[in-house]
C-alpha cells in the first residue's frame, strides 16, 4: 500500500512506546495512521487507539518476514529528542558508526504485560525469565542489589534488549527471595533423602557495622561417596548474644532442616568455646540419636583455629622485636641512597641472598613470617648499617628469638596450607599434622632459653586443651585410612606419650570399638523389620501360634552382631594399603562397601566430619571473618537468602564446569 501522498505528522509529544521503532505516524485528512515500516500496512494511529493492536501486528509481521534483530531495532531512526543524555558518559562514535544505536528512553504502556513473550525471528524474549536470570546473576556473583539502579547498567540493558523492564531494587530483592525459596526446597529434599549423617560447622562472622553473625554449614559424604557442603543458615545475632543463644540458633537450624536425627558432629571455629553449647544440643537430640561416644565425636573444634591461636601467642611474645625489624626495613626502603648503602653492607658481610626486603601486612601473619625470614638473612647488614636509630637496633638475643620463632611460624604455615589447600579435606588428613605439632611443642618446651621455653609452655597449654577434646576423633579418622589403620596411632603415640603410650593406644582402640558397636546396633534396628526372616515350618498350620518367632529374632540379632564384630576385626587384621599420592579414600570405601557393610557406614560419617573450618583466604588472617559493607547493610532475612543461595548456585556451577572453588565465601574483607 503506497503512502507517498500522506503527510508525516510532526509529533508535538514523544511517542515513547517501543513499538514506534517499527511504525511511522502519518495523517491523511483528519485521520491518523500508523504505517508499518516493514510491510507498509496502515493501522489506526490515533492517541485513543493505544498500541496493543500495533504490537499484535508487529508479532504477525515478524513471523511473515525474516528480519535480523539488529535490523529491526535500527529500522526506525531515533529522533534527537528521544535520546537519553547522561552526564560523564561518552561513546566513541568513530567506531562502527553504522552499527551504533543511541540509548533510548523506553517506557511500557499500561496494557503491556510483563509475562508477555515476544518473538524476534527465532529468539524468544521472556520478561519473567530475564528477571529471574538477572536476580540469579546478582546472587551468584555477589553483586549489590542496588546495581539495578545504576545508570550505566540501565543504559547497557536498554541497548542490549529494549524490551526488558529492569526491576527496581526492592523488586529484584523479591526475585532473589523467590529463587532462595525454590533452591532451599531442593536442598531440604536432598538432605531428607541422604542415607548418611550430617556434620555442622559453626563459624562466627562480624561486619564493619559491628554486627555479629553465625554461619552454619552442613558437611556430609553423599550417596555417590563425594564430600559435599552446603550453607544452611547465616544468622544475624544480637550484639549481646550468649552461648545459650548460639545453641538455640544451632538447634533451630537442625529443626528447620529436619536433620536433628542425622547429626553426627558439630565443629566450632573457636576451640575455647564453652562445652555448654554442645551439651544443650546433645540434650535436645538425645531422644532421636544415640551415636555418641562420650561427647568426643560430636564435639569437635577447628584445628586451624587452635594453630592460629598459638601463633598469636608467639607473635605477641615477639611483638617488640617485630616492630624493630619492621621499622628497620622501613628505614632502609625510605630512600635510594640508604638502600645502596645497605646493599654495600650486605656484600661486604658476604650475604648472597637474592630476596628483597619486604614489609608485612600485620593482620596476615604469614606475611610477617616472610618479612622476618628475609630480615634474618640480612642480620649482619642491619648490624653494620650506620645511622640506624638505636631504638631499632636488635641485640644478639633478640635476633636469636626472631630466628627460633620464625622456625615455629614456618611449621605452622606448612600445616595450615595442608588444611586449607586440600580440595577434599576428609577427616583422616589431620591426625599426622596435629601430632607433628604436638611433638614439636614438647621439644620446644625443652629449650634452654627461658624466653623460648616459657613461650612454648604457654602455647602447649592452649594446644593441650584442644588435644583433650579432639584427639580421639582425629585418631579414629586416621585408623579408617586403610594406608595407616592402628599403625599410625602407635607410631605417633609412642613419640608423644613415651612409657604410657600403650594405655593411650588402648583408649583409642576402645573408643573405636564403642563407636563401631553403636553402628552395629543402629544397623540392626534399621534392618530388623525389612530383613527379619519369617518362619515357614511345614505343617505349623497356624502362623499366629508359631512359638519360634522369638527364635528367629534371636538368630537374626546374634548373627548380625557376630558379622559386625568380624567386620571391624577383619579390616584391622588385613595388611595396610600401599601409600601413593593418587589415593582417594572415599573411593576406596565406596569400592569396599560390600566387604565392610557396617564399617563403611561409620567411615562415611567419620571421614565427612570437618576437623577445621578454615578457608584459603582466611587461613592466615588474625582479624577474623568480616562481611563487606554492601552485604552488612542488608536486612537479616535478605542477607541469609543471598549468602545461602550463592553457595548453592556456586556448587551447581562447579558441577557443570570449571570454576572457582565454592569452599570460600566471596564476602571476606581485610580489616584491622
XYZ file of C-alpha atoms in Angstrom, residues 77-601:
525
model
C 15.969 6.203 13.144
C 15.862 7.573 16.670
C 14.937 11.226 16.876
C 17.325 13.591 18.650
C 14.767 14.469 21.316
C 14.281 10.797 22.127
C 17.876 10.154 23.183
C 18.941 9.713 26.793
C 21.535 12.273 27.823
C 23.724 11.102 30.707
C 26.458 13.251 32.219
C 30.002 11.872 32.120
C 29.082 9.041 29.725
C 30.605 9.274 26.258
C 30.591 6.949 23.310
C 33.198 6.532 20.590
C 31.092 7.188 17.508
C 34.152 6.783 15.319
C 33.944 3.030 15.821
C 31.316 1.246 13.712
C 29.104 4.313 13.209
C 26.750 2.376 11.050
C 26.089 -0.136 13.850
C 25.612 2.412 16.630
C 22.213 2.633 18.279
C 21.656 5.558 20.603
C 20.318 4.649 24.045
C 16.611 5.414 24.062
C 14.158 6.097 26.845
C 11.992 3.006 26.999
C 8.609 3.147 28.700
C 5.996 0.430 28.701
C 2.338 1.023 28.035
C -0.005 0.032 30.899
C -1.504 -2.707 28.780
C 1.890 -4.368 28.215
C 2.033 -7.428 30.460
C 5.441 -8.390 31.895
C 4.820 -12.044 31.196
C 4.236 -11.394 27.508
C 6.522 -13.429 25.274
C 7.896 -11.531 22.259
C 9.253 -13.433 19.256
C 12.059 -11.851 17.242
C 12.768 -14.253 14.377
C 13.637 -17.479 16.239
C 14.675 -15.795 19.517
C 12.188 -15.555 22.337
C 12.233 -12.754 24.867
C 10.618 -13.674 28.153
C 10.361 -10.848 30.682
C 9.817 -13.193 33.624
C 12.735 -15.437 32.752
C 15.053 -12.472 32.190
C 14.059 -11.018 35.550
C 14.971 -14.262 37.313
C 18.191 -14.549 35.311
C 19.193 -11.083 36.498
C 18.416 -11.993 40.104
C 20.351 -15.248 39.764
C 23.354 -13.377 38.358
C 23.310 -10.905 41.262
C 23.179 -13.787 43.746
C 25.834 -15.931 42.086
C 28.465 -13.208 41.747
C 27.673 -11.311 44.936
C 26.713 -8.089 43.149
C 24.896 -5.440 45.214
C 21.131 -5.303 44.773
C 21.431 -1.609 44.011
C 23.172 -2.332 40.714
C 19.743 -2.305 39.022
C 19.549 1.415 39.865
C 22.938 2.229 38.341
C 22.746 4.450 35.268
C 25.431 2.583 33.353
C 23.703 -0.756 33.908
C 20.382 0.621 32.661
C 21.996 2.067 29.532
C 23.636 -1.288 28.825
C 20.387 -3.228 29.268
C 18.317 -0.859 27.134
C 20.775 -1.061 24.263
C 21.031 -4.833 24.597
C 17.300 -5.535 24.922
C 14.936 -2.539 24.889
C 12.009 -4.784 25.760
C 13.437 -5.723 29.148
C 11.842 -3.835 32.022
C 14.636 -3.507 34.587
C 13.250 -4.119 38.050
C 13.710 -1.681 40.887
C 15.879 -2.508 43.881
C 13.041 -3.840 46.018
C 11.576 -5.807 43.108
C 14.850 -7.602 42.405
C 15.072 -8.430 46.103
C 11.707 -10.174 45.824
C 13.037 -12.179 42.881
C 16.111 -13.181 44.898
C 13.906 -14.366 47.744
C 11.828 -16.373 45.268
C 14.947 -18.135 43.979
C 16.078 -18.754 47.569
C 12.777 -20.443 48.397
C 12.983 -22.808 45.430
C 16.652 -23.670 45.977
C 16.101 -24.174 49.695
C 13.416 -26.752 48.993
C 15.816 -28.626 46.720
C 18.466 -28.733 49.456
C 15.863 -29.808 52.040
C 14.679 -32.658 49.827
C 18.250 -33.777 49.206
C 19.110 -33.826 52.915
C 15.942 -35.745 53.760
C 16.951 -38.493 51.316
C 20.569 -38.610 52.481
C 21.499 -42.056 53.824
C 24.463 -40.965 55.911
C 24.822 -38.450 58.721
C 25.263 -34.690 58.616
C 28.020 -32.690 60.303
C 27.751 -28.991 61.083
C 30.385 -26.273 61.226
C 29.599 -23.123 63.200
C 31.624 -20.069 62.133
C 31.418 -16.586 63.607
C 31.441 -13.509 61.373
C 31.408 -9.795 62.112
C 30.764 -6.712 59.992
C 32.052 -3.188 59.596
C 28.901 -2.077 61.438
C 29.927 -4.234 64.441
C 27.100 -6.704 63.999
C 27.695 -10.398 64.701
C 26.675 -13.301 62.500
C 26.905 -17.072 62.615
C 27.322 -19.220 59.518
C 26.068 -22.814 59.863
C 27.215 -25.213 57.160
C 26.310 -28.862 56.590
C 29.111 -31.251 55.605
C 28.433 -34.812 54.517
C 29.519 -37.619 52.240
C 26.800 -38.120 49.649
C 25.431 -41.360 48.322
C 27.982 -41.016 45.488
C 30.770 -41.041 48.130
C 31.818 -37.466 47.399
C 32.425 -34.887 50.119
C 29.790 -32.155 49.975
C 28.968 -28.957 51.840
C 26.050 -26.549 51.854
C 25.484 -23.397 53.865
C 22.195 -23.852 55.712
C 21.865 -20.608 57.654
C 23.564 -17.243 58.002
C 22.009 -15.739 61.100
C 22.434 -12.207 62.428
C 22.925 -12.305 66.193
C 22.044 -9.791 68.825
C 25.092 -7.762 69.877
C 24.804 -9.188 73.396
C 24.447 -12.798 72.300
C 25.382 -15.557 74.743
C 26.253 -19.237 74.464
C 22.601 -20.007 75.222
C 21.511 -18.030 72.181
C 24.126 -19.673 69.967
C 22.995 -23.171 70.975
C 19.372 -22.161 70.318
C 20.327 -20.943 66.842
C 22.026 -24.274 66.074
C 19.087 -26.296 67.420
C 16.615 -24.211 65.406
C 18.701 -24.830 62.296
C 18.554 -28.589 62.923
C 14.799 -28.476 63.445
C 14.080 -26.231 60.450
C 16.025 -28.530 58.149
C 14.711 -31.742 59.794
C 18.219 -33.129 60.295
C 18.372 -33.420 64.092
C 18.203 -37.218 63.816
C 21.053 -37.202 61.267
C 23.523 -35.106 63.276
C 26.909 -36.720 63.853
C 29.289 -33.889 64.792
C 29.350 -30.148 65.432
C 32.599 -28.298 64.722
C 33.043 -24.918 66.411
C 35.571 -22.473 64.985
C 36.558 -21.356 68.498
C 38.387 -24.167 70.272
C 37.970 -22.357 73.603
C 34.170 -22.138 73.338
C 32.301 -23.430 76.359
C 31.152 -27.033 76.458
C 27.653 -25.841 77.382
C 26.835 -25.183 73.714
C 27.351 -28.809 72.741
C 25.722 -30.138 75.918
C 22.491 -28.288 75.141
C 22.481 -29.653 71.604
C 23.021 -33.175 72.954
C 20.119 -32.817 75.344
C 17.850 -31.636 72.557
C 18.593 -34.506 70.190
C 19.278 -37.282 72.717
C 15.838 -38.822 72.170
C 16.466 -39.211 68.449
C 20.154 -40.021 68.417
C 22.447 -42.390 70.262
C 25.517 -42.216 68.037
C 27.779 -40.515 70.575
C 30.939 -41.721 72.304
C 31.248 -39.697 75.474
C 30.871 -36.471 73.505
C 34.175 -36.981 71.672
C 32.799 -37.454 68.180
C 30.006 -34.924 68.486
C 32.138 -32.130 69.953
C 34.890 -31.067 67.505
C 36.932 -27.862 67.469
C 38.636 -26.313 64.464
C 42.257 -27.439 64.083
C 43.180 -24.329 62.108
C 41.769 -22.093 64.832
C 43.938 -23.591 67.573
C 47.022 -23.200 65.387
C 46.122 -19.584 64.643
C 45.656 -19.042 68.362
C 49.094 -20.378 69.359
C 50.617 -18.353 66.520
C 49.141 -15.198 68.050
C 50.847 -16.108 71.339
C 54.171 -16.285 69.508
C 53.545 -13.016 67.666
C 52.638 -11.225 70.881
C 55.761 -12.517 72.641
C 57.903 -11.240 69.761
C 55.920 -8.009 69.280
C 58.746 -5.611 70.224
C 61.272 -7.428 68.049
C 58.844 -7.460 65.105
C 58.289 -3.711 65.474
C 62.041 -3.107 65.441
C 62.541 -5.217 62.319
C 59.581 -3.534 60.604
C 60.999 -0.109 61.465
C 64.468 -1.079 60.244
C 63.099 -2.213 56.884
C 61.076 0.993 56.555
C 64.263 2.968 57.196
C 66.224 1.034 54.552
C 63.467 1.484 51.988
C 62.999 5.178 52.756
C 65.498 6.357 50.103
C 67.595 5.079 47.230
C 70.855 6.153 48.884
C 70.138 4.201 52.073
C 69.197 1.145 50.012
C 72.506 1.481 48.156
C 74.453 1.614 51.433
C 72.524 -1.401 52.712
C 73.398 -3.423 49.606
C 77.058 -2.496 50.073
C 76.948 -3.719 53.656
C 75.309 -6.956 52.529
C 78.103 -7.575 50.003
C 80.832 -6.725 52.499
C 79.418 -9.178 55.066
C 79.158 -11.961 52.491
C 75.357 -12.084 52.199
C 74.363 -13.546 48.834
C 70.601 -13.720 49.356
C 68.545 -12.951 46.255
C 65.482 -11.986 48.299
C 64.432 -8.371 48.683
C 63.378 -6.862 51.991
C 59.599 -6.742 52.298
C 57.172 -5.219 54.770
C 54.384 -7.304 56.224
C 50.648 -6.800 56.335
C 50.205 -7.030 60.127
C 46.895 -8.899 60.213
C 48.219 -11.544 57.803
C 50.738 -13.414 59.933
C 52.131 -15.389 57.014
C 53.340 -12.067 55.577
C 55.041 -11.328 58.906
C 56.824 -14.670 58.591
C 58.129 -13.702 55.134
C 59.326 -10.342 56.494
C 61.149 -11.984 59.412
C 62.662 -14.743 57.307
C 64.148 -12.241 54.847
C 65.337 -9.834 57.553
C 67.165 -12.640 59.400
C 69.160 -13.392 56.247
C 70.317 -9.751 56.257
C 71.089 -9.711 60.010
C 74.783 -8.820 59.585
C 73.945 -5.991 57.165
C 71.482 -4.482 59.633
C 74.092 -4.660 62.396
C 76.650 -2.787 60.228
C 74.235 -0.188 58.869
C 75.274 3.312 60.040
C 72.796 5.929 61.214
C 70.203 3.299 62.162
C 68.141 4.557 65.086
C 69.248 2.912 68.331
C 65.613 2.173 69.124
C 65.556 -0.064 66.041
C 68.772 -1.927 66.806
C 68.323 -5.583 67.822
C 70.517 -7.363 70.323
C 72.012 -10.764 69.539
C 69.478 -12.353 71.878
C 66.592 -10.672 70.060
C 67.903 -11.920 66.731
C 68.042 -15.412 68.270
C 64.421 -15.150 69.405
C 63.386 -13.968 65.957
C 65.196 -16.896 64.329
C 63.588 -19.532 66.550
C 60.056 -18.127 66.320
C 60.375 -17.784 62.542
C 61.044 -21.529 62.546
C 57.850 -22.034 64.550
C 55.872 -19.949 62.060
C 57.263 -21.904 59.123
C 55.930 -25.160 60.578
C 52.501 -23.648 61.236
C 52.288 -22.182 57.729
C 53.050 -25.579 56.199
C 50.335 -27.262 58.272
C 47.695 -24.585 57.700
C 48.438 -24.797 53.965
C 47.751 -28.549 54.045
C 44.382 -27.907 55.684
C 43.248 -25.018 53.504
C 44.508 -26.144 50.097
C 43.096 -29.665 50.181
C 40.187 -29.897 47.743
C 38.741 -32.890 49.578
C 39.527 -32.277 53.267
C 38.404 -35.598 54.721
C 38.980 -36.064 58.454
C 41.881 -38.518 58.061
C 44.364 -35.868 56.823
C 44.512 -34.000 60.159
C 45.885 -36.571 62.593
C 49.516 -36.728 61.363
C 49.741 -32.937 61.053
C 48.348 -32.279 64.526
C 50.566 -34.991 66.039
C 53.600 -33.334 64.469
C 52.646 -30.029 66.119
C 52.272 -31.866 69.434
C 55.732 -33.416 69.159
C 57.331 -30.075 68.220
C 55.696 -28.272 71.148
C 57.068 -30.913 73.528
C 60.519 -30.387 72.037
C 60.293 -26.571 72.162
C 59.389 -26.714 75.861
C 62.827 -28.254 76.478
C 64.668 -25.204 75.124
C 67.433 -23.940 77.459
C 66.397 -20.386 76.638
C 63.931 -19.262 79.316
C 62.099 -16.908 76.958
C 61.536 -19.607 74.341
C 60.694 -22.396 76.820
C 58.134 -20.240 78.660
C 56.540 -19.241 75.343
C 56.408 -22.890 74.227
C 54.805 -23.872 77.551
C 52.084 -21.268 77.049
C 51.435 -22.467 73.509
C 51.354 -26.104 74.605
C 48.858 -25.410 77.418
C 46.468 -23.973 74.819
C 47.118 -26.859 72.444
C 46.552 -29.462 75.194
C 43.043 -28.141 75.746
C 42.270 -28.769 72.081
C 44.002 -32.171 72.120
C 41.951 -33.391 75.091
C 38.738 -32.736 73.157
C 39.639 -33.853 69.662
C 42.427 -36.455 69.845
C 40.047 -39.426 69.787
C 38.115 -38.083 66.791
C 41.376 -37.418 64.944
C 42.732 -40.886 65.750
C 39.552 -42.726 64.711
C 39.569 -40.917 61.364
C 43.228 -41.885 60.829
C 42.506 -45.537 61.661
C 39.813 -45.554 58.970
C 42.501 -44.689 56.426
C 43.452 -48.149 55.043
C 47.016 -46.938 54.458
C 47.570 -46.459 58.209
C 44.983 -48.187 60.421
C 46.240 -48.602 64.018
C 49.885 -48.376 62.973
C 49.863 -44.595 62.584
C 48.389 -44.145 66.062
C 51.025 -46.446 67.511
C 53.780 -44.557 65.666
C 52.834 -41.088 66.902
C 51.614 -42.020 70.384
C 54.931 -43.690 71.180
C 56.649 -40.340 70.487
C 54.055 -38.235 72.298
C 53.384 -40.346 75.393
C 56.526 -42.438 75.790
C 56.134 -45.016 78.594
C 52.335 -44.589 78.851
C 51.749 -44.885 75.101
C 50.142 -48.352 75.371
C 47.478 -47.036 77.751
C 46.595 -44.186 75.379
C 46.534 -46.525 72.383
C 44.117 -48.798 74.257
C 41.842 -45.804 74.937
C 41.710 -45.131 71.205
C 41.035 -48.793 70.433
C 38.223 -48.927 72.996
C 36.688 -45.725 71.637
C 36.809 -47.120 68.105
C 35.069 -50.336 69.156
C 32.449 -48.438 71.151
C 31.550 -46.304 68.153
C 31.502 -49.322 65.877
C 29.204 -51.206 68.254
C 26.828 -48.238 68.153
C 26.675 -48.512 64.362
C 26.107 -52.236 64.695
C 23.085 -51.661 66.936
C 21.739 -48.906 64.665
C 22.141 -51.148 61.636
C 20.291 -53.969 63.399
C 17.375 -51.731 64.338
C 17.109 -50.335 60.820
C 17.276 -53.681 59.057
C 15.222 -55.659 61.526
C 11.801 -55.065 60.033
C 12.906 -55.336 56.422
C 15.202 -58.354 56.682
C 13.792 -60.305 59.619
C 13.395 -63.905 58.396
C 9.899 -65.352 58.705
C 9.367 -68.929 59.814
C 7.596 -71.215 57.329
C 7.716 -74.536 59.144
C 5.795 -77.144 57.258
C 2.682 -78.314 58.991
C 2.603 -75.439 61.503
C -0.942 -74.792 60.449
C -1.411 -71.551 62.363
C 1.286 -68.831 61.968
C -0.162 -66.948 64.922
C 0.769 -69.863 67.226
C 4.372 -70.166 65.960
C 6.382 -70.249 69.180
C 9.704 -69.975 67.294
C 9.191 -66.427 66.094
C 11.239 -65.269 69.055
C 13.980 -67.635 67.975
C 14.007 -66.052 64.527
C 14.599 -62.632 66.071
C 17.296 -64.038 68.368
C 19.041 -65.734 65.449
C 18.927 -62.552 63.373
C 20.363 -60.351 66.137
C 23.171 -62.708 67.148
C 24.149 -63.414 63.551
C 24.271 -59.714 62.762
C 26.350 -58.983 65.868
C 28.898 -61.665 65.070
C 29.110 -60.473 61.489
C 29.514 -56.827 62.564
C 32.305 -57.554 65.056
C 34.229 -59.505 62.457
C 33.709 -56.573 60.088
C 35.964 -54.297 62.168
C 38.379 -57.039 63.140
C 38.723 -58.140 59.540
C 39.599 -54.587 58.464
C 42.227 -54.131 61.190
C 43.791 -57.551 60.680
C 44.317 -57.140 56.949
C 47.549 -55.513 55.671
C 47.624 -51.767 55.156
C 47.022 -50.400 51.680
C 50.176 -49.110 49.896
C 50.665 -45.359 50.181
C 50.533 -43.354 46.956
C 49.819 -39.741 46.052
C 46.720 -40.532 43.975
C 44.881 -42.347 46.745
C 41.202 -41.402 47.124
C 39.975 -42.611 50.497
C 36.266 -42.077 49.791
C 36.509 -44.022 46.554
C 38.308 -46.819 48.424
C 35.459 -47.127 50.916
C 32.875 -46.957 48.136
C 34.502 -49.895 46.397
C 34.906 -51.866 49.652
C 31.388 -51.258 50.989
C 30.265 -54.834 50.163
C 33.220 -56.192 52.144
C 32.710 -53.923 55.173
C 28.993 -53.014 55.076
C 28.693 -51.601 58.607
C 32.216 -50.240 58.953
C 31.761 -48.354 55.679
C 28.701 -46.634 57.158
